[in-house]
Amino acid sequence: MGKALIIGAGGVASVVVHKCCQNSAVFTEICIASRTKSKCDALKEAVEKKGTKTVVTTAQVDANSVEQLVALIEREKPDVVINVALPYQDLTIMDACLATKTDYVDTANYEPEDTAKFEYKWQWAYREKFEKAGITALLGSGFDPGVTGVFCAYAQKHYFDEIHYIDILDCNGGDHGYPFATNFNPEINIREVSAKGSYIENGEWVETEPMEIKRVYNFDQVGEKDMYLLHHEELESLALNIRGVKRIRFFMTFGQSYLTHLKCLENVGMTSIEPIVYEGKEIVPLQFLKAVLPDPASLGPRTVGKTNIGCIFQGVKDGKEKTYYIYNICDHQACYREVGSQAVSYTTGVPAMIGAMMVMTGKWKKPGVYNVEEFDPDPFMDALNEWGLPWIEDFHPTLVD
Ligand code: NDP
């Protein structure tokens, strides 16, 4: 059918590459391009060794440079660009897609490198330009954001007249055996969890101190875990796109060892993004920390256990109150056996491939900039079952107080 240009060669990109190569009827060709070309070449070798009909090429690119990106897109002529580099590159890649009239898919919203504040305003500002260019930008097609938004659209379409409360629960019951490591890019992960928490109530943001709100939840196939309320980017778009919603909260599980290490690193200044001068050179403490922590890509073989991520809804159908919980369970070792990555990269990479497939096959193609919940969820939901992230429904869930 067509060609995807995959930008980035990290944990998530590796899963996207494997999944596109499994789905070679849609992805007849892919080009993997990243800052470090040797990582792209290693990915190409890995998928070719397994056997695929997809033609794989690689390239070097600095995705901070619109000029380099435009030259690459003009040379490779992809139908869609899948951005699985870092959120800092979202706008340059969107600019390059505009210049070349190429569809765009990502998994995380733009974040300026120096402010640690993620929101959609920068990318939503491209709506008119994408409409005029006749191209589609699909934002946040990972798991959360991503599948969580599709779950919301599905609940709205099939089960509710009005959704009043949404709780998104992200549980990682995996154990990698290290005292401290992050499951995806440490810099992005630590920026996310050390920020203030927030949720949406009656159309307003309510801010909390970091990790101020804690709950305990008994997750199917994982067990009882502590979870904490975090700010999360999909709250912003869901508050606009889910009709009648009164409150949306996001909770993520953390173990005590992770939190104690994080507190200590914070207390000594290692999580700061303010540059300091060390031996005559400017360094950002958090970037230095990233360099000494285990590479998330190396966690695959050692992580055991499961993730359980989903949404609990409370609302009304035909005048009656109703609750509904939909979630996916993913096994770290099963992911590793299939694609050589742990479940956090897997649960992000599979929906990125599916999002690109939705755009390429025309099912989700509409000029403009869209979040996943703005499209018909049904074909995406079918693809989740088909491509490795089947979902489970519970019509009488335990609610979060
Ligand atoms: P990694 O750090 O493992 O990989 C990032 C890749 O991007 C690396 O290969 C890196 O290159 C490349 N890169 C960085 N800067 C540039 C640049 N200027 N030009 C070209 N390539 C560059 O991150 P992950 O794979 O864990 O995460 C990828 C994305 O997925 C992130 O945006 C993250 O926020 C998002 N994500 C989304 C989730 C969701 O559910 N929606 C969940 C988890 C992650 P190099 O190898 O040279 O360092």
PDB file of N, CA and C and ligand atoms in Angstrom, residues 7-14 33-37 39 60-65 69 83-90 106-109 111 140-146 170 183-186 188-189 192 232-233 290 295-297 309 344-345 347-348 351, ligand 1:
ATOM      1  N   ILE A   7      10.669   8.394  12.431  1.00  0.00           N
ATOM      2  CA  ILE A   7      11.766   9.221  12.959  1.00  0.00           C
ATOM      3  C   ILE A   7      11.996   8.878  14.420  1.00  0.00           C
ATOM      4  N   GLY A   8      13.245   8.521  14.756  1.00  0.00           N
ATOM      5  CA  GLY A   8      13.615   8.043  16.085  1.00  0.00           C
ATOM      6  C   GLY A   8      13.996   6.581  15.970  1.00  0.00           C
ATOM      7  N   ALA A   9      14.877   6.139  16.861  1.00  0.00           N
ATOM      8  CA  ALA A   9      15.305   4.731  16.820  1.00  0.00           C
ATOM      9  C   ALA A   9      15.452   4.206  18.244  1.00  0.00           C
ATOM     10  N   GLY A  10      14.605   4.722  19.152  1.00  0.00           N
ATOM     11  CA  GLY A  10      14.669   4.302  20.554  1.00  0.00           C
ATOM     12  C   GLY A  10      13.705   3.168  20.845  1.00  0.00           C
ATOM     13  N   GLY A  11      13.295   3.084  22.128  1.00  0.00           N
ATOM     14  CA  GLY A  11      12.452   1.981  22.587  1.00  0.00           C
ATOM     15  C   GLY A  11      11.143   1.897  21.822  1.00  0.00           C
ATOM     16  N   VAL A  12      10.445   3.012  21.674  1.00  0.00           N
ATOM     17  CA  VAL A  12       9.140   3.000  21.012  1.00  0.00           C
ATOM     18  C   VAL A  12       9.319   2.762  19.506  1.00  0.00           C
ATOM     19  N   ALA A  13      10.311   3.436  18.918  1.00  0.00           N
ATOM     20  CA  ALA A  13      10.549   3.278  17.468  1.00  0.00           C
ATOM     21  C   ALA A  13      10.801   1.808  17.132  1.00  0.00           C
ATOM     22  N   SER A  14      11.521   1.122  17.998  1.00  0.00           N
ATOM     23  CA  SER A  14      11.831  -0.283  17.723  1.00  0.00           C
ATOM     24  C   SER A  14      10.540  -1.102  17.569  1.00  0.00           C
ATOM     25  N   ALA A  33      14.756   6.766  10.303  1.00  0.00           N
ATOM     26  CA  ALA A  33      15.746   7.858  10.317  1.00  0.00           C
ATOM     27  C   ALA A  33      15.875   8.402  11.724  1.00  0.00           C
ATOM     28  N   SER A  34      17.095   8.577  12.183  1.00  0.00           N
ATOM     29  CA  SER A  34      17.299   9.112  13.521  1.00  0.00           C
ATOM     30  C   SER A  34      18.648   9.815  13.582  1.00  0.00           C
ATOM     31  N   ARG A  35      18.914  10.368  14.775  1.00  0.00           N
ATOM     32  CA  ARG A  35      20.171  11.101  14.966  1.00  0.00           C
ATOM     33  C   ARG A  35      21.363  10.147  14.820  1.00  0.00           C
ATOM     34  N   THR A  36      21.235   8.958  15.411  1.00  0.00           N
ATOM     35  CA  THR A  36      22.345   8.002  15.368  1.00  0.00           C
ATOM     36  C   THR A  36      21.993   6.894  14.367  1.00  0.00           C
ATOM     37  N   LYS A  37      22.617   6.952  13.184  1.00  0.00           N
ATOM     38  CA  LYS A  37      22.201   6.038  12.110  1.00  0.00           C
ATOM     39  C   LYS A  37      22.465   4.577  12.458  1.00  0.00           C
ATOM     40  N   LYS A  39      21.898   3.008  15.082  1.00  0.00           N
ATOM     41  CA  LYS A  39      20.732   2.412  15.760  1.00  0.00           C
ATOM     42  C   LYS A  39      19.651   2.030  14.736  1.00  0.00           C
ATOM     43  N   GLN A  60      20.255   9.103   8.275  1.00  0.00           N
ATOM     44  CA  GLN A  60      20.623   9.929   9.416  1.00  0.00           C
ATOM     45  C   GLN A  60      19.886  11.253   9.289  1.00  0.00           C
ATOM     46  N   VAL A  61      19.330  11.745  10.405  1.00  0.00           N
ATOM     47  CA  VAL A  61      18.701  13.073  10.345  1.00  0.00           C
ATOM     48  C   VAL A  61      18.751  13.722  11.730  1.00  0.00           C
ATOM     49  N   ASP A  62      18.959  15.036  11.735  1.00  0.00           N
ATOM     50  CA  ASP A  62      18.771  15.785  12.979  1.00  0.00           C
ATOM     51  C   ASP A  62      17.385  16.401  12.900  1.00  0.00           C
ATOM     52  N   ALA A  63      16.468  15.858  13.677  1.00  0.00           N
ATOM     53  CA  ALA A  63      15.067  16.288  13.563  1.00  0.00           C
ATOM     54  C   ALA A  63      14.818  17.665  14.187  1.00  0.00           C
ATOM     55  N   ASN A  64      15.854  18.305  14.713  1.00  0.00           N
ATOM     56  CA  ASN A  64      15.689  19.705  15.116  1.00  0.00           C
ATOM     57  C   ASN A  64      15.818  20.629  13.907  1.00  0.00           C
ATOM     58  N   SER A  65      16.274  20.092  12.769  1.00  0.00           N
ATOM     59  CA  SER A  65      16.495  20.917  11.579  1.00  0.00           C
ATOM     60  C   SER A  65      15.397  20.672  10.539  1.00  0.00           C
ATOM     61  N   LEU A  69      15.063  17.735   7.540  1.00  0.00           N
ATOM     62  CA  LEU A  69      13.853  16.899   7.469  1.00  0.00           C
ATOM     63  C   LEU A  69      13.188  17.015   6.101  1.00  0.00           C
ATOM     64  N   ASN A  83       6.371  10.169  14.011  1.00  0.00           N
ATOM     65  CA  ASN A  83       7.351  10.824  14.872  1.00  0.00           C
ATOM     66  C   ASN A  83       7.427  10.099  16.210  1.00  0.00           C
ATOM     67  N   VAL A  84       8.467   9.282  16.384  1.00  0.00           N
ATOM     68  CA  VAL A  84       8.704   8.639  17.681  1.00  0.00           C
ATOM     69  C   VAL A  84      10.117   8.993  18.164  1.00  0.00           C
ATOM     70  N   ALA A  85      10.502  10.246  17.848  1.00  0.00           N
ATOM     71  CA  ALA A  85      11.719  10.822  18.444  1.00  0.00           C
ATOM     72  C   ALA A  85      11.269  11.399  19.791  1.00  0.00           C
ATOM     73  N   LEU A  86      11.654  12.596  20.131  1.00  0.00           N
ATOM     74  CA  LEU A  86      11.253  13.162  21.429  1.00  0.00           C
ATOM     75  C   LEU A  86      10.243  14.291  21.222  1.00  0.00           C
ATOM     76  N   PRO A  87       9.473  14.637  22.263  1.00  0.00           N
ATOM     77  CA  PRO A  87       8.457  15.683  22.088  1.00  0.00           C
ATOM     78  C   PRO A  87       9.056  17.027  21.644  1.00  0.00           C
ATOM     79  N   TYR A  88      10.350  17.240  21.914  1.00  0.00           N
ATOM     80  CA  TYR A  88      10.982  18.518  21.522  1.00  0.00           C
ATOM     81  C   TYR A  88      10.997  18.680  20.001  1.00  0.00           C
ATOM     82  N   GLN A  89      10.908  17.568  19.273  1.00  0.00           N
ATOM     83  CA  GLN A  89      11.008  17.652  17.804  1.00  0.00           C
ATOM     84  C   GLN A  89       9.651  17.753  17.111  1.00  0.00           C
ATOM     85  N   ASP A  90       8.545  17.765  17.870  1.00  0.00           N
ATOM     86  CA  ASP A  90       7.225  17.735  17.232  1.00  0.00           C
ATOM     87  C   ASP A  90       7.035  18.865  16.213  1.00  0.00           C
ATOM     88  N   ASP A 106       2.095  11.365  15.770  1.00  0.00           N
ATOM     89  CA  ASP A 106       3.049  11.287  16.894  1.00  0.00           C
ATOM     90  C   ASP A 106       2.403  10.630  18.106  1.00  0.00           C
ATOM     91  N   THR A 107       3.178  10.547  19.216  1.00  0.00           N
ATOM     92  CA  THR A 107       2.673   9.884  20.423  1.00  0.00           C
ATOM     93  C   THR A 107       2.758  10.762  21.666  1.00  0.00           C
ATOM     94  N   ALA A 108       3.280  11.964  21.528  1.00  0.00           N
ATOM     95  CA  ALA A 108       3.446  12.819  22.714  1.00  0.00           C
ATOM     96  C   ALA A 108       3.419  14.272  22.287  1.00  0.00           C
ATOM     97  N   ASN A 109       2.777  15.135  23.088  1.00  0.00           N
ATOM     98  CA  ASN A 109       2.666  16.510  22.616  1.00  0.00           C
ATOM     99  C   ASN A 109       3.928  17.324  22.853  1.00  0.00           C
ATOM    100  N   GLU A 111       6.762  19.823  23.801  1.00  0.00           N
ATOM    101  CA  GLU A 111       7.202  20.338  25.093  1.00  0.00           C
ATOM    102  C   GLU A 111       8.477  21.138  24.815  1.00  0.00           C
ATOM    103  N   GLY A 140      -0.818  12.245  19.409  1.00  0.00           N
ATOM    104  CA  GLY A 140      -0.939  11.401  20.600  1.00  0.00           C
ATOM    105  C   GLY A 140      -1.473  10.012  20.338  1.00  0.00           C
ATOM    106  N   SER A 141      -0.897   9.304  19.364  1.00  0.00           N
ATOM    107  CA  SER A 141      -1.356   7.949  19.063  1.00  0.00           C
ATOM    108  C   SER A 141      -0.427   6.908  19.694  1.00  0.00           C
ATOM    109  N   GLY A 142      -0.278   7.009  21.040  1.00  0.00           N
ATOM    110  CA  GLY A 142       0.444   5.981  21.797  1.00  0.00           C
ATOM    111  C   GLY A 142      -0.580   5.249  22.641  1.00  0.00           C
ATOM    112  N   PHE A 143      -0.227   4.895  23.897  1.00  0.00           N
ATOM    113  CA  PHE A 143      -1.280   4.308  24.735  1.00  0.00           C
ATOM    114  C   PHE A 143      -1.979   5.381  25.548  1.00  0.00           C
ATOM    115  N   ASP A 144      -1.177   6.168  26.313  1.00  0.00           N
ATOM    116  CA  ASP A 144      -1.805   7.261  27.051  1.00  0.00           C
ATOM    117  C   ASP A 144      -0.919   8.491  26.976  1.00  0.00           C
ATOM    118  N   PRO A 145      -1.197   9.439  26.078  1.00  0.00           N
ATOM    119  CA  PRO A 145      -2.372   9.521  25.228  1.00  0.00           C
ATOM    120  C   PRO A 145      -2.351   8.503  24.087  1.00  0.00           C
ATOM    121  N   GLY A 146      -3.555   8.245  23.579  1.00  0.00           N
ATOM    122  CA  GLY A 146      -3.695   7.363  22.435  1.00  0.00           C
ATOM    123  C   GLY A 146      -4.863   6.433  22.678  1.00  0.00           C
ATOM    124  N   ASP A 170      -3.191   3.948  34.932  1.00  0.00           N
ATOM    125  CA  ASP A 170      -2.031   3.396  34.238  1.00  0.00           C
ATOM    126  C   ASP A 170      -1.200   2.628  35.260  1.00  0.00           C
ATOM    127  N   ASN A 183      11.048   3.399  32.572  1.00  0.00           N
ATOM    128  CA  ASN A 183      10.639   2.490  31.499  1.00  0.00           C
ATOM    129  C   ASN A 183      10.646   3.123  30.131  1.00  0.00           C
ATOM    130  N   PHE A 184      10.654   4.455  30.087  1.00  0.00           N
ATOM    131  CA  PHE A 184      10.900   5.097  28.796  1.00  0.00           C
ATOM    132  C   PHE A 184      11.842   6.249  29.053  1.00  0.00           C
ATOM    133  N   ASN A 185      12.144   7.002  28.029  1.00  0.00           N
ATOM    134  CA  ASN A 185      13.153   8.057  28.123  1.00  0.00           C
ATOM    135  C   ASN A 185      13.180   8.715  29.510  1.00  0.00           C
ATOM    136  N   PRO A 186      14.285   8.562  30.276  1.00  0.00           N
ATOM    137  CA  PRO A 186      14.315   9.028  31.663  1.00  0.00           C
ATOM    138  C   PRO A 186      14.049  10.526  31.796  1.00  0.00           C
ATOM    139  N   ILE A 188      12.205  12.527  29.863  1.00  0.00           N
ATOM    140  CA  ILE A 188      10.776  12.813  29.673  1.00  0.00           C
ATOM    141  C   ILE A 188       9.997  12.269  30.869  1.00  0.00           C
ATOM    142  N   ASN A 189      10.332  11.052  31.300  1.00  0.00           N
ATOM    143  CA  ASN A 189       9.614  10.405  32.398  1.00  0.00           C
ATOM    144  C   ASN A 189       9.750  11.196  33.702  1.00  0.00           C
ATOM    145  N   GLU A 192       7.878  14.401  33.758  1.00  0.00           N
ATOM    146  CA  GLU A 192       6.437  14.177  33.911  1.00  0.00           C
ATOM    147  C   GLU A 192       6.058  13.930  35.372  1.00  0.00           C
ATOM    148  N   HIS A 232      -1.657  14.849  33.027  1.00  0.00           N
ATOM    149  CA  HIS A 232      -1.349  14.076  31.825  1.00  0.00           C
ATOM    150  C   HIS A 232      -1.979  14.726  30.627  1.00  0.00           C
ATOM    151  N   GLU A 233      -1.286  14.659  29.488  1.00  0.00           N
ATOM    152  CA  GLU A 233      -1.679  15.530  28.385  1.00  0.00           C
ATOM    153  C   GLU A 233      -3.062  15.245  27.810  1.00  0.00           C
ATOM    154  N   LYS A 290      20.262  11.145  32.999  1.00  0.00           N
ATOM    155  CA  LYS A 290      19.836  10.211  31.945  1.00  0.00           C
ATOM    156  C   LYS A 290      21.022   9.371  31.466  1.00  0.00           C
ATOM    157  N   ASP A 295      19.665   2.330  30.209  1.00  0.00           N
ATOM    158  CA  ASP A 295      18.947   2.652  28.978  1.00  0.00           C
ATOM    159  C   ASP A 295      17.626   1.866  28.992  1.00  0.00           C
ATOM    160  N   PRO A 296      16.473   2.569  28.821  1.00  0.00           N
ATOM    161  CA  PRO A 296      15.193   1.845  28.858  1.00  0.00           C
ATOM    162  C   PRO A 296      15.165   0.654  27.899  1.00  0.00           C
ATOM    163  N   ALA A 297      15.876   0.793  26.768  1.00  0.00           N
ATOM    164  CA  ALA A 297      15.889  -0.306  25.784  1.00  0.00           C
ATOM    165  C   ALA A 297      16.531  -1.569  26.373  1.00  0.00           C
ATOM    166  N   ILE A 309      -3.613  -0.966  31.701  1.00  0.00           N
ATOM    167  CA  ILE A 309      -3.939   0.452  31.490  1.00  0.00           C
ATOM    168  C   ILE A 309      -5.353   0.570  30.926  1.00  0.00           C
ATOM    169  N   VAL A 344       6.108  -1.302  28.129  1.00  0.00           N
ATOM    170  CA  VAL A 344       5.827   0.142  28.050  1.00  0.00           C
ATOM    171  C   VAL A 344       6.103   0.650  26.630  1.00  0.00           C
ATOM    172  N   SER A 345       7.217   0.187  26.041  1.00  0.00           N
ATOM    173  CA  SER A 345       7.476   0.561  24.642  1.00  0.00           C
ATOM    174  C   SER A 345       6.445  -0.098  23.721  1.00  0.00           C
ATOM    175  N   THR A 347       3.277  -1.030  24.345  1.00  0.00           N
ATOM    176  CA  THR A 347       1.934  -0.441  24.394  1.00  0.00           C
ATOM    177  C   THR A 347       1.910   0.942  23.733  1.00  0.00           C
ATOM    178  N   THR A 348       3.065   1.563  23.539  1.00  0.00           N
ATOM    179  CA  THR A 348       3.115   2.849  22.822  1.00  0.00           C
ATOM    180  C   THR A 348       3.316   2.637  21.321  1.00  0.00           C
ATOM    181  N   PRO A 351       0.052   1.200  19.056  1.00  0.00           N
ATOM    182  CA  PRO A 351      -0.923   2.222  18.627  1.00  0.00           C
ATOM    183  C   PRO A 351      -0.342   3.262  17.659  1.00  0.00           C
TER     184      PRO A 351
HETATM  185  P1  NDP B   1      14.070   7.039  23.398  1.00  0.00           P
HETATM  186  O1  NDP B   1      14.876   8.033  24.138  1.00  0.00           O
HETATM  187  O2  NDP B   1      14.290   5.578  23.628  1.00  0.00           O
HETATM  188  O3  NDP B   1      14.220   7.304  21.828  1.00  0.00           O
HETATM  189  C1  NDP B   1      14.177   8.579  21.275  1.00  0.00           C
HETATM  190  C2  NDP B   1      14.831   8.505  19.905  1.00  0.00           C
HETATM  191  O4  NDP B   1      14.726   9.790  19.303  1.00  0.00           O
HETATM  192  C3  NDP B   1      16.308   8.136  19.968  1.00  0.00           C
HETATM  193  O5  NDP B   1      16.580   7.181  18.980  1.00  0.00           O
HETATM  194  C4  NDP B   1      16.993   9.458  19.676  1.00  0.00           C
HETATM  195  O6  NDP B   1      18.207   9.377  19.001  1.00  0.00           O
HETATM  196  C5  NDP B   1      15.988  10.116  18.759  1.00  0.00           C
HETATM  197  N1  NDP B   1      16.211  11.557  18.732  1.00  0.00           N
HETATM  198  C6  NDP B   1      16.328  12.398  19.770  1.00  0.00           C
HETATM  199  N2  NDP B   1      16.596  13.634  19.351  1.00  0.00           N
HETATM  200  C7  NDP B   1      16.664  13.569  18.012  1.00  0.00           C
HETATM  201  C8  NDP B   1      16.934  14.504  16.989  1.00  0.00           C
HETATM  202  N3  NDP B   1      17.168  15.792  17.257  1.00  0.00           N
HETATM  203  N4  NDP B   1      16.936  14.083  15.714  1.00  0.00           N
HETATM  204  C9  NDP B   1      16.692  12.782  15.404  1.00  0.00           C
HETATM  205  N5  NDP B   1      16.441  11.847  16.322  1.00  0.00           N
HETATM  206  C10 NDP B   1      16.432  12.238  17.607  1.00  0.00           C
HETATM  207  O7  NDP B   1      12.531   7.412  23.682  1.00  0.00           O
HETATM  208  P2  NDP B   1      11.265   6.433  23.634  1.00  0.00           P
HETATM  209  O8  NDP B   1      11.375   5.566  22.442  1.00  0.00           O
HETATM  210  O9  NDP B   1      11.071   5.833  24.967  1.00  0.00           O
HETATM  211  O10 NDP B   1      10.077   7.486  23.413  1.00  0.00           O
HETATM  212  C11 NDP B   1       9.786   8.010  22.124  1.00  0.00           C
HETATM  213  C12 NDP B   1       8.568   8.929  22.208  1.00  0.00           C
HETATM  214  O11 NDP B   1       7.445   8.217  22.683  1.00  0.00           O
HETATM  215  C13 NDP B   1       8.747  10.116  23.173  1.00  0.00           C
HETATM  216  O12 NDP B   1       8.227  11.261  22.550  1.00  0.00           O
HETATM  217  C14 NDP B   1       7.896   9.747  24.364  1.00  0.00           C
HETATM  218  O13 NDP B   1       7.422  10.879  25.026  1.00  0.00           O
HETATM  219  C15 NDP B   1       6.774   8.996  23.678  1.00  0.00           C
HETATM  220  N6  NDP B   1       6.030   8.087  24.565  1.00  0.00           N
HETATM  221  C16 NDP B   1       4.672   8.119  24.501  1.00  0.00           C
HETATM  222  C17 NDP B   1       3.906   7.282  25.309  1.00  0.00           C
HETATM  223  C18 NDP B   1       2.422   7.217  25.156  1.00  0.00           C
HETATM  224  O14 NDP B   1       1.799   6.298  25.690  1.00  0.00           O
HETATM  225  N7  NDP B   1       1.780   8.107  24.422  1.00  0.00           N
HETATM  226  C19 NDP B   1       4.534   6.383  26.313  1.00  0.00           C
HETATM  227  C20 NDP B   1       5.978   6.349  26.218  1.00  0.00           C
HETATM  228  C21 NDP B   1       6.688   7.212  25.400  1.00  0.00           C
HETATM  229  P3  NDP B   1      19.579   8.833  19.670  1.00  0.00           P
HETATM  230  O15 NDP B   1      19.405   7.360  19.567  1.00  0.00           O
HETATM  231  O16 NDP B   1      20.657   9.396  18.850  1.00  0.00           O
HETATM  232  O17 NDP B   1      19.567   9.330  21.097  1.00  0.00           O
END
